[in-house]
PDB file of C-alpha atoms in Angstrom:
ATOM      1  CA  MET A   6     115.079 119.656 108.036  1.00 57.00           C
ATOM      2  CA  GLY A   7     111.744 121.090 109.215  1.00 73.00           C
ATOM      3  CA  CYS A   8     108.287 119.638 109.471  1.00 77.00           C
ATOM      4  CA  PRO A   9     107.150 117.321 106.657  1.00 76.00           C
ATOM      5  CA  TYR A  10     104.491 118.615 104.283  1.00 78.00           C
ATOM      6  CA  TYR A  11     101.535 116.477 103.223  1.00 80.00           C
ATOM      7  CA  LYS A  12      99.068 117.397 100.515  1.00 80.00           C
ATOM      8  CA  LYS A  13      95.409 117.170 101.584  1.00 82.00           C
ATOM      9  CA  GLU A  14      94.659 114.305  99.170  1.00 77.00           C
ATOM     10  CA  MET A  15      97.340 112.187 100.848  1.00 77.00           C
ATOM     11  CA  PHE A  16      95.017 111.853 103.855  1.00 78.00           C
ATOM     12  CA  PHE A  17      92.365 110.141 101.679  1.00 76.00           C
ATOM     13  CA  SER A  18      94.348 107.045 100.744  1.00 74.00           C
ATOM     14  CA  ARG A  19      94.238 103.594 102.270  1.00 71.00           C
ATOM     15  CA  ARG A  20      97.937 104.009 102.956  1.00 72.00           C
ATOM     16  CA  SER A  21      99.454 106.046 105.753  1.00 71.00           C
ATOM     17  CA  VAL A  22     100.576 109.589 105.058  1.00 71.00           C
ATOM     18  CA  LEU A  23     103.979 108.223 106.007  1.00 72.00           C
ATOM     19  CA  THR A  24     104.002 106.267 102.736  1.00 73.00           C
ATOM     20  CA  GLN A  25     105.885 109.162 101.180  1.00 75.00           C
ATOM     21  CA  GLU A  26     108.633 108.662 103.764  1.00 76.00           C
ATOM     22  CA  TYR A  27     109.106 105.072 102.625  1.00 75.00           C
ATOM     23  CA  MET A  28     108.080 105.113  98.965  1.00 77.00           C
ATOM     24  CA  GLY A  29     109.098 108.618  97.972  1.00 79.00           C
ATOM     25  CA  LEU A  30     107.286 111.178  95.842  1.00 81.00           C
ATOM     26  CA  ASP A  31     106.867 111.424  92.087  1.00 84.00           C
ATOM     27  CA  GLU A  32     108.068 114.372  89.973  1.00 87.00           C
ATOM     28  CA  GLN A  33     104.916 116.377  90.863  1.00 85.00           C
ATOM     29  CA  GLY A  34     105.426 115.856  94.606  1.00 80.00           C
ATOM     30  CA  ASN A  35     102.649 113.239  94.962  1.00 79.00           C
ATOM     31  CA  ASP A  36     102.795 109.881  96.727  1.00 78.00           C
ATOM     32  CA  ASN A  37     104.161 107.084  94.553  1.00 75.00           C
ATOM     33  CA  VAL A  38     101.674 104.675  96.137  1.00 75.00           C
ATOM     34  CA  VAL A  39      98.024 105.761  96.388  1.00 73.00           C
ATOM     35  CA  PHE A  40      94.982 103.611  97.134  1.00 74.00           C
ATOM     36  CA  PRO A  41      91.982 105.998  97.185  1.00 74.00           C
ATOM     37  CA  LEU A  42      89.394 105.341  99.891  1.00 73.00           C
ATOM     38  CA  ASP A  43      86.525 105.654  97.415  1.00 78.00           C
ATOM     39  CA  GLU A  44      87.846 102.945  95.055  1.00 76.00           C
ATOM     40  CA  PRO A  45      88.014  99.157  95.554  1.00 75.00           C
ATOM     41  CA  SER A  46      91.444  97.848  96.475  1.00 69.00           C
ATOM     42  CA  THR A  47      93.131  94.493  96.661  1.00 67.00           C
ATOM     43  CA  GLU A  48      95.994  96.057  98.633  1.00 63.00           C
ATOM     44  CA  GLY A  49      96.849  93.728 101.509  1.00 56.00           C
ATOM     45  CA  ASN A  50      97.888  96.398 104.005  1.00 56.00           C
ATOM     46  CA  THR A  51      94.637  98.342 104.319  1.00 59.00           C
ATOM     47  CA  GLY A  52      93.989  97.909 108.030  1.00 66.00           C
ATOM     48  CA  PRO A  53      93.148  95.388 110.726  1.00 72.00           C
ATOM     49  CA  ASN A  54      91.484  92.139 109.733  1.00 72.00           C
ATOM     50  CA  ASN A  55      90.962  90.919 113.308  1.00 83.00           C
ATOM     51  CA  ILE A  56      91.082  92.280 116.864  1.00 89.00           C
ATOM     52  CA  GLN A  57      94.607  90.950 117.449  1.00 90.00           C
ATOM     53  CA  HIS A  58      96.009  93.408 114.890  1.00 85.00           C
ATOM     54  CA  ARG A  59      98.737  95.698 116.238  1.00 85.00           C
ATOM     55  CA  TYR A  60      96.554  98.757 115.652  1.00 86.00           C
ATOM     56  CA  LEU A  61      94.385  97.492 118.509  1.00 90.00           C
ATOM     57  CA  THR A  62      96.970  95.723 120.670  1.00 92.00           C
ATOM     58  CA  GLU A  63      99.767  98.312 120.433  1.00 92.00           C
ATOM     59  CA  ASP A  64      98.686 101.591 118.872  1.00 92.00           C
ATOM     60  CA  VAL A  65      95.609 102.061 121.067  1.00 94.00           C
ATOM     61  CA  PRO A  66      96.885 101.083 124.551  1.00 94.00           C
ATOM     62  CA  ILE A  67     100.229 102.801 123.949  1.00 94.00           C
ATOM     63  CA  GLY A  68      99.916 105.614 121.405  1.00 94.00           C
ATOM     64  CA  CYS A  69      96.303 106.622 121.946  1.00 95.00           C
ATOM     65  CA  LYS A  70      96.697 106.255 125.707  1.00 97.00           C
ATOM     66  CA  ILE A  71      99.606 108.724 125.672  1.00 96.00           C
ATOM     67  CA  TYR A  72      97.508 111.218 123.672  1.00 96.00           C
ATOM     68  CA  HIS A  73      94.689 110.774 126.200  1.00 97.00           C
ATOM     69  CA  ASP A  74      97.094 111.389 129.087  1.00 97.00           C
ATOM     70  CA  LEU A  75      98.516 114.493 127.393  1.00 96.00           C
ATOM     71  CA  GLY A  76      94.969 115.773 126.947  1.00 97.00           C
ATOM     72  CA  GLN A  77      94.235 115.170 130.611  1.00 96.00           C
ATOM     73  CA  GLN A  78      97.423 116.866 131.773  1.00 96.00           C
ATOM     74  CA  TYR A  79      96.984 119.940 129.576  1.00 96.00           C
ATOM     75  CA  HIS A  80      93.170 120.157 129.704  1.00 96.00           C
ATOM     76  CA  VAL A  81      92.533 119.277 126.055  1.00 96.00           C
ATOM     77  CA  PRO A  82      89.484 117.071 125.398  1.00 97.00           C
ATOM     78  CA  THR A  83      90.226 113.874 123.447  1.00 97.00           C
ATOM     79  CA  PRO A  84      86.759 112.360 122.852  1.00 97.00           C
ATOM     80  CA  ILE A  85      87.606 110.451 119.650  1.00 96.00           C
ATOM     81  CA  ILE A  86      90.776 108.960 121.094  1.00 96.00           C
ATOM     82  CA  ASP A  87      88.911 108.126 124.306  1.00 97.00           C
ATOM     83  CA  ALA A  88      86.258 106.320 122.263  1.00 97.00           C
ATOM     84  CA  MET A  89      88.953 104.354 120.425  1.00 95.00           C
ATOM     85  CA  ILE A  90      90.534 103.336 123.735  1.00 97.00           C
ATOM     86  CA  THR A  91      87.155 102.321 125.158  1.00 97.00           C
ATOM     87  CA  LEU A  92      86.169 100.268 122.098  1.00 96.00           C
ATOM     88  CA  ALA A  93      89.541  98.527 121.708  1.00 95.00           C
ATOM     89  CA  GLY A  94      89.566  97.766 125.428  1.00 96.00           C
ATOM     90  CA  ALA A  95      86.073  96.307 125.224  1.00 96.00           C
ATOM     91  CA  MET A  96      87.159  94.060 122.335  1.00 95.00           C
ATOM     92  CA  HIS A  97      90.028  92.788 124.475  1.00 95.00           C
ATOM     93  CA  ASN A  98      88.108  92.740 127.759  1.00 96.00           C
ATOM     94  CA  GLU A  99      90.639  95.177 129.255  1.00 95.00           C
ATOM     95  CA  ASN A 100      90.563  98.724 130.538  1.00 96.00           C
ATOM     96  CA  PHE A 101      93.388 100.334 128.574  1.00 95.00           C
ATOM     97  CA  PHE A 102      92.933 103.552 130.569  1.00 95.00           C
ATOM     98  CA  THR A 103      94.046 101.835 133.785  1.00 94.00           C
ATOM     99  CA  GLU A 104      95.832  98.670 132.673  1.00 91.00           C
ATOM    100  CA  SER A 105      98.347 100.197 130.255  1.00 89.00           C
ATOM    101  CA  ARG A 106     101.741 100.729 131.876  1.00 90.00           C
ATOM    102  CA  TYR A 107     102.524 103.402 129.305  1.00 93.00           C
ATOM    103  CA  ASP A 108     101.785 106.867 130.617  1.00 94.00           C
ATOM    104  CA  LEU A 109     103.461 110.250 130.973  1.00 95.00           C
ATOM    105  CA  ALA A 110     105.435 109.071 134.014  1.00 94.00           C
ATOM    106  CA  TYR A 111     106.797 106.171 131.941  1.00 94.00           C
ATOM    107  CA  LEU A 112     107.981 108.748 129.383  1.00 92.00           C
ATOM    108  CA  GLY A 113     109.451 110.964 132.110  1.00 91.00           C
ATOM    109  CA  ILE A 114     107.221 113.945 131.301  1.00 93.00           C
ATOM    110  CA  ALA A 115     104.450 113.636 133.886  1.00 93.00           C
ATOM    111  CA  ASN A 116     105.403 116.708 135.875  1.00 88.00           C
ATOM    112  CA  LEU A 117     106.156 119.132 133.060  1.00 93.00           C
ATOM    113  CA  SER A 118     104.253 122.353 132.591  1.00 93.00           C
ATOM    114  CA  LYS A 119     103.147 123.160 129.058  1.00 93.00           C
ATOM    115  CA  ALA A 120     106.117 125.532 128.649  1.00 92.00           C
ATOM    116  CA  GLU A 121     108.544 122.900 129.959  1.00 93.00           C
ATOM    117  CA  LEU A 122     107.116 120.235 127.651  1.00 93.00           C
ATOM    118  CA  LEU A 123     107.386 122.531 124.627  1.00 92.00           C
ATOM    119  CA  ASP A 124     110.966 123.397 125.586  1.00 92.00           C
ATOM    120  CA  TYR A 125     111.756 119.693 125.888  1.00 92.00           C
ATOM    121  CA  LEU A 126     110.139 118.856 122.543  1.00 91.00           C
ATOM    122  CA  ASN A 127     111.642 121.790 120.648  1.00 91.00           C
ATOM    123  CA  GLU A 128     115.048 122.102 122.303  1.00 91.00           C
ATOM    124  CA  GLY A 129     115.607 118.740 124.017  1.00 89.00           C
ATOM    125  CA  LYS A 130     116.002 120.445 127.380  1.00 84.00           C
ATOM    126  CA  LEU A 131     114.888 118.406 130.381  1.00 82.00           C
ATOM    127  CA  THR A 132     116.295 118.905 133.852  1.00 74.00           C
ATOM    128  CA  ALA A 133     116.561 116.085 136.390  1.00 63.00           C
ATOM    129  CA  LYS A 134     114.014 117.953 138.554  1.00 63.00           C
ATOM    130  CA  GLN A 135     111.504 118.076 135.675  1.00 61.00           C
ATOM    131  CA  ALA A 136     111.911 114.382 134.884  1.00 58.00           C
ATOM    132  CA  ASN A 137     110.976 113.325 138.426  1.00 57.00           C
TER     133      ASN A 137
END
């Protein structure tokens, strides 16, 4: 199966790069649905239209928070993600760094070394000792 391939121009559309997973590719291997960022669009699914949008209420305190925690655990700076978490939290008057219940312990990977995490991700191997 392998890792999916995305052409560079697919990252410059108002749609997610995952559009190709849902809408397929044309005969030349391009997205079937493209809404270029530098052109006006009437497409309804172009992003949040208020602060209650799931990008801010789910993706930031869950997804971005996990990326932040991974960065902390493995000493990788995440300044852009941290800024997103700070801004979304400010919009919601919450501290998503401390108030989100989703963290590496929740996922059962808090105590893994880098090698153990890679083994788990690539091979699905996780011992009971590692999960604790």
